[in-house]
Amino acid sequence: MTLNLQEMQCDGPVMWQTSFSDPATTIMEGIITFNTHLTFLLTSIIMFVGWWLFFTIYYYAEFKNMNNSKFVHSKELEIVWTSVPALILLLLSTPSFTLLYSMDEIAAPELTLKILGHQWYWSYEVSDFQTCLKGDTIKYTCYLMLLDGLPENKKGYFRLLETNRRVLLPTNSHLRLLVSAADVLHSWTIPSFGLKVDACPGRLNQLNLFIKRVGVFYGQCSEICGINHGFMPIVIHAFPTLEYHLYVMAKM
């Protein structure tokens, strides 16, 4: 299956980009929605506090109010400055906890992707196919593709983000990711998926993934892991489930 250039570009980095990558999972859509909600609340609070600060400084200057009122206790004020922050925290925590717990939902996976971080490359093992015999696996290793290895027409390819092999995954399927490391701490991160999971030696971290659309998605190691930390790219190529299973059966 081939993807046109526009589809590839929308899931890669863009020059002077200040927004999120186009979401490809429900989790990333939730993160963007929560960010919008949070930004609205913060902007409202800043405007409200700024207006009151300006109002107080301008209208209650010393030369305008020679006889200031003095009081040491106000039940109404205490109720306001206690209840309003509590309400703001409630407005923040409700969608935050909803999103947090939705990330931990477990569904029966159609396949398992085992990810192992090394200095300085990633190795993958795909198993538990529903269309193949139990125990069948596909293993491969992904290194950074040097500039000399890119096609002559480099349009649509990203320097320091391309790998010698792309991780092939199906769309609209529940996937289980098992992440670990062989040497030091790494972090497997795909912005378009809203995923960032630590790869720790001697420990397996599990997360679920459901890719909603076709595309080529880019990521990098997000944990400083040594001198070549910046040269551990991740490339995910997602395409329709039927075509993926046909590919797997051909490989087996």
Tab-separated table of C-alpha atoms in Angstrom:
chain	number	residue	atom	x	y	z
A	1	MET	CA	0.000	0.000	0.000
A	2	THR	CA	1.248	3.461	-0.835
A	3	LEU	CA	0.435	6.767	0.783
A	4	ASN	CA	0.367	10.090	-0.989
A	5	LEU	CA	2.696	12.871	0.083
A	6	GLN	CA	-0.062	14.912	1.735
A	7	GLU	CA	-0.990	12.025	4.058
A	8	MET	CA	2.652	11.540	5.030
A	9	GLN	CA	3.281	15.232	5.666
A	10	CYS	CA	0.259	15.669	7.952
A	11	ASP	CA	1.699	13.164	10.422
A	12	GLY	CA	5.256	14.482	10.407
A	13	PRO	CA	6.873	17.603	11.863
A	14	VAL	CA	6.129	20.936	10.223
A	15	MET	CA	8.427	23.946	10.188
A	16	TRP	CA	7.503	26.511	12.874
A	17	GLN	CA	4.852	24.162	14.221
A	18	THR	CA	3.226	25.396	17.441
A	19	SER	CA	0.295	22.970	17.637
A	20	PHE	CA	-0.127	19.258	18.270
A	21	SER	CA	0.345	16.633	15.596
A	22	ASP	CA	-2.818	15.423	13.880
A	23	PRO	CA	-4.341	12.840	16.249
A	24	ALA	CA	-4.563	9.219	15.124
A	25	THR	CA	-5.969	7.734	18.345
A	26	THR	CA	-8.845	8.488	20.693
A	27	ILE	CA	-6.347	9.165	23.482
A	28	MET	CA	-4.605	11.911	21.506
A	29	GLU	CA	-7.967	13.444	20.614
A	30	GLY	CA	-8.789	13.493	24.329
A	31	ILE	CA	-5.447	15.131	25.152
A	32	ILE	CA	-6.075	17.897	22.610
A	33	THR	CA	-9.621	18.437	23.904
A	34	PHE	CA	-8.361	18.626	27.496
A	35	ASN	CA	-5.629	21.070	26.450
A	36	THR	CA	-8.264	23.313	24.855
A	37	HIS	CA	-10.388	23.120	28.016
A	38	LEU	CA	-7.371	23.892	30.212
A	39	THR	CA	-6.259	26.798	28.019
A	40	PHE	CA	-9.743	28.339	28.183
A	41	LEU	CA	-9.806	28.128	31.995
A	42	LEU	CA	-6.299	29.558	32.375
A	43	THR	CA	-7.049	32.411	29.972
A	44	SER	CA	-10.267	33.239	31.839
A	45	ILE	CA	-8.463	33.246	35.204
A	46	ILE	CA	-5.640	35.458	33.918
A	47	MET	CA	-8.104	37.955	32.415
A	48	PHE	CA	-10.229	38.039	35.584
A	49	VAL	CA	-7.276	38.471	37.952
A	50	GLY	CA	-5.649	41.025	35.634
A	51	TRP	CA	-8.854	43.068	35.439
A	52	TRP	CA	-9.275	43.109	39.230
A	53	LEU	CA	-5.624	44.060	39.699
A	54	PHE	CA	-5.939	46.961	37.258
A	55	PHE	CA	-9.269	48.007	38.803
A	56	THR	CA	-7.781	48.000	42.326
A	57	ILE	CA	-4.645	49.926	41.359
A	58	TYR	CA	-6.513	52.514	39.290
A	59	TYR	CA	-9.548	53.199	41.489
A	60	TYR	CA	-8.048	52.716	44.934
A	61	ALA	CA	-4.871	54.740	44.707
A	62	GLU	CA	-3.822	56.517	47.899
A	63	PHE	CA	-4.407	60.019	46.533
A	64	LYS	CA	-7.999	59.078	45.567
A	65	ASN	CA	-8.977	57.385	48.829
A	66	MET	CA	-7.667	59.203	51.877
A	67	ASN	CA	-10.051	57.404	54.277
A	68	ASN	CA	-9.507	53.690	53.812
A	69	SER	CA	-11.840	51.158	55.388
A	70	LYS	CA	-10.286	48.681	57.818
A	71	PHE	CA	-11.550	45.204	58.654
A	72	VAL	CA	-9.942	41.983	59.877
A	73	HIS	CA	-12.612	39.407	59.095
A	74	SER	CA	-15.198	38.805	56.365
A	75	LYS	CA	-17.198	35.596	56.183
A	76	GLU	CA	-18.368	36.368	52.638
A	77	LEU	CA	-14.810	36.866	51.353
A	78	GLU	CA	-13.617	33.638	52.945
A	79	ILE	CA	-16.463	31.710	51.337
A	80	VAL	CA	-15.660	33.201	47.929
A	81	TRP	CA	-11.895	32.653	47.958
A	82	THR	CA	-12.383	29.086	49.191
A	83	SER	CA	-15.261	27.962	46.969
A	84	VAL	CA	-14.044	29.534	43.704
A	85	PRO	CA	-10.605	27.795	43.698
A	86	ALA	CA	-12.332	24.531	44.708
A	87	LEU	CA	-14.711	24.888	41.761
A	88	ILE	CA	-11.792	25.587	39.402
A	89	LEU	CA	-9.961	22.479	40.650
A	90	LEU	CA	-13.126	20.439	40.107
A	91	LEU	CA	-13.432	21.728	36.535
A	92	LEU	CA	-9.807	20.717	35.938
A	93	SER	CA	-9.790	17.357	37.699
A	94	THR	CA	-12.994	15.893	36.225
A	95	PRO	CA	-11.859	15.715	32.565
A	96	SER	CA	-8.285	15.025	33.668
A	97	PHE	CA	-9.150	11.889	35.672
A	98	THR	CA	-11.597	10.761	32.982
A	99	LEU	CA	-8.827	10.900	30.390
A	100	LEU	CA	-6.283	9.330	32.739
A	101	TYR	CA	-8.419	6.278	33.527
A	102	SER	CA	-9.495	5.868	29.892
A	103	MET	CA	-5.814	5.365	29.015
A	104	ASP	CA	-5.736	2.276	31.249
A	105	GLU	CA	-8.733	0.553	29.672
A	106	ILE	CA	-7.873	-3.000	28.678
A	107	ALA	CA	-9.327	-4.696	25.594
A	108	ALA	CA	-8.599	-8.138	24.178
A	109	PRO	CA	-5.666	-7.475	21.815
A	110	GLU	CA	-5.616	-8.764	18.247
A	111	LEU	CA	-1.827	-8.747	18.254
A	112	THR	CA	1.079	-7.909	20.529
A	113	LEU	CA	4.010	-5.643	19.677
A	114	LYS	CA	7.062	-6.157	21.878
A	115	ILE	CA	9.424	-3.177	21.866
A	116	LEU	CA	12.979	-3.320	23.186
A	117	GLY	CA	15.194	-0.242	23.442
A	118	HIS	CA	18.941	-0.495	22.855
A	119	GLN	CA	21.826	1.966	22.630
A	120	TRP	CA	20.882	3.314	20.119
A	121	TYR	CA	18.176	1.544	18.128
A	122	TRP	CA	14.843	-0.233	18.587
A	123	SER	CA	14.024	-3.899	18.081
A	124	TYR	CA	10.485	-5.205	17.586
A	125	GLU	CA	8.682	-8.527	17.795
A	126	VAL	CA	5.107	-8.875	16.544
A	127	SER	CA	3.103	-11.883	17.749
A	128	ASP	CA	-0.339	-13.235	18.763
A	129	PHE	CA	-1.854	-12.928	15.297
A	130	GLN	CA	-5.448	-14.057	15.046
A	131	THR	CA	-4.902	-15.193	11.457
A	132	CYS	CA	-1.780	-17.287	12.127
A	133	LEU	CA	-0.640	-20.202	14.216
A	134	LYS	CA	0.045	-19.572	17.878
A	135	GLY	CA	3.712	-18.888	18.452
A	136	ASP	CA	4.383	-17.295	15.054
A	137	THR	CA	6.306	-14.031	15.306
A	138	ILE	CA	7.900	-11.386	13.099
A	139	LYS	CA	11.124	-9.837	14.361
A	140	TYR	CA	13.089	-6.916	13.003
A	141	THR	CA	15.426	-4.143	14.098
A	142	CYS	CA	15.111	-0.457	13.207
A	143	TYR	CA	18.120	1.844	12.941
A	144	LEU	CA	18.388	5.487	11.950
A	145	MET	CA	18.592	5.835	8.174
A	146	LEU	CA	21.518	8.047	7.239
A	147	LEU	CA	21.154	10.842	4.715
A	148	ASP	CA	22.946	8.760	2.083
A	149	GLY	CA	20.308	6.047	2.446
A	150	LEU	CA	17.366	8.307	1.594
A	151	PRO	CA	15.992	8.417	-1.979
A	152	GLU	CA	17.445	10.991	-4.355
A	153	ASN	CA	14.150	12.869	-4.210
A	154	LYS	CA	14.068	13.486	-0.451
A	155	LYS	CA	10.718	15.297	-0.509
A	156	GLY	CA	8.393	13.651	1.997
A	157	TYR	CA	11.260	12.165	4.005
A	158	PHE	CA	12.522	13.591	7.277
A	159	ARG	CA	16.184	13.762	8.186
A	160	LEU	CA	16.979	12.037	11.497
A	161	LEU	CA	13.454	10.560	11.614
A	162	GLU	CA	13.610	7.840	8.953
A	163	THR	CA	14.567	4.251	9.779
A	164	ASN	CA	15.834	1.359	7.689
A	165	ARG	CA	12.535	-0.455	8.340
A	166	ARG	CA	9.123	0.834	9.338
A	167	VAL	CA	6.962	-0.787	11.985
A	168	LEU	CA	3.847	-2.070	10.224
A	169	LEU	CA	0.613	-2.041	12.234
A	170	PRO	CA	-3.087	-2.424	11.359
A	171	THR	CA	-5.715	0.261	11.845
A	172	ASN	CA	-9.001	-0.211	13.711
A	173	SER	CA	-7.530	-3.056	15.768
A	174	HIS	CA	-6.801	-3.337	19.482
A	175	LEU	CA	-3.039	-3.674	19.933
A	176	ARG	CA	-1.009	-4.463	23.034
A	177	LEU	CA	2.431	-2.882	23.384
A	178	LEU	CA	5.020	-4.376	25.740
A	179	VAL	CA	7.959	-2.015	26.219
A	180	SER	CA	11.312	-2.701	27.872
A	181	ALA	CA	15.031	-1.949	27.450
A	182	ALA	CA	18.165	-4.045	27.139
A	183	ASP	CA	20.679	-1.611	28.650
A	184	VAL	CA	19.651	1.823	29.956
A	185	LEU	CA	16.442	3.836	30.284
A	186	HIS	CA	14.702	4.747	27.027
A	187	SER	CA	11.259	6.154	26.226
A	188	TRP	CA	9.110	5.089	23.260
A	189	THR	CA	7.130	8.123	22.098
A	190	ILE	CA	4.729	8.784	19.204
A	191	PRO	CA	3.113	12.274	19.424
A	192	SER	CA	0.267	11.473	16.990
A	193	PHE	CA	-0.757	8.541	19.205
A	194	GLY	CA	-0.486	10.464	22.476
A	195	LEU	CA	1.902	7.764	23.717
A	196	LYS	CA	5.028	8.121	25.828
A	197	VAL	CA	6.062	5.008	27.732
A	198	ASP	CA	9.328	4.416	29.576
A	199	ALA	CA	11.492	1.472	28.546
A	200	CYS	CA	13.190	0.231	31.727
A	201	PRO	CA	15.719	-2.637	31.892
A	202	GLY	CA	14.240	-5.645	33.684
A	203	ARG	CA	10.704	-4.253	33.610
A	204	LEU	CA	7.793	-4.630	31.169
A	205	ASN	CA	5.480	-1.662	30.682
A	206	GLN	CA	2.189	-2.396	28.949
A	207	LEU	CA	-0.193	-0.106	27.134
A	208	ASN	CA	-3.019	-0.431	24.641
A	209	LEU	CA	-3.202	1.167	21.218
A	210	PHE	CA	-6.048	1.614	18.740
A	211	ILE	CA	-5.037	3.423	15.539
A	212	LYS	CA	-8.019	5.057	13.849
A	213	ARG	CA	-6.595	5.977	10.456
A	214	VAL	CA	-3.990	5.147	7.856
A	215	GLY	CA	-0.722	7.073	7.897
A	216	VAL	CA	2.998	7.193	8.562
A	217	PHE	CA	3.697	8.370	12.107
A	218	TYR	CA	7.027	9.535	13.527
A	219	GLY	CA	8.492	9.556	17.009
A	220	GLN	CA	11.781	9.477	18.903
A	221	CYS	CA	13.310	8.278	22.140
A	222	SER	CA	12.300	10.799	24.814
A	223	GLU	CA	14.670	9.757	27.599
A	224	ILE	CA	18.326	10.840	27.583
A	225	CYS	CA	20.071	7.501	27.093
A	226	GLY	CA	23.591	8.367	26.011
A	227	ILE	CA	25.627	10.140	23.384
A	228	ASN	CA	23.405	9.057	20.472
A	229	HIS	CA	20.098	9.638	22.236
A	230	GLY	CA	18.968	11.984	19.463
A	231	PHE	CA	19.403	9.298	16.806
A	232	MET	CA	16.754	6.761	17.857
A	233	PRO	CA	13.789	7.529	15.576
A	234	ILE	CA	10.539	5.581	15.441
A	235	VAL	CA	8.440	5.198	12.289
A	236	ILE	CA	5.011	3.538	12.345
A	237	HIS	CA	3.260	2.685	9.078
A	238	ALA	CA	-0.426	1.971	9.714
A	239	PHE	CA	-2.685	0.586	7.015
A	240	PRO	CA	-6.034	-1.278	6.773
A	241	THR	CA	-6.462	-4.442	8.827
A	242	LEU	CA	-7.227	-6.747	5.893
A	243	GLU	CA	-4.107	-5.718	4.003
A	244	TYR	CA	-2.057	-6.110	7.166
A	245	HIS	CA	-3.236	-9.675	7.758
A	246	LEU	CA	-2.530	-10.547	4.125
A	247	TYR	CA	0.985	-9.184	4.618
A	248	VAL	CA	1.441	-11.245	7.799
A	249	MET	CA	0.222	-14.444	6.150
A	250	ALA	CA	2.625	-13.863	3.267
A	251	LYS	CA	5.508	-13.372	5.718
A	252	MET	CA	4.641	-16.536	7.635
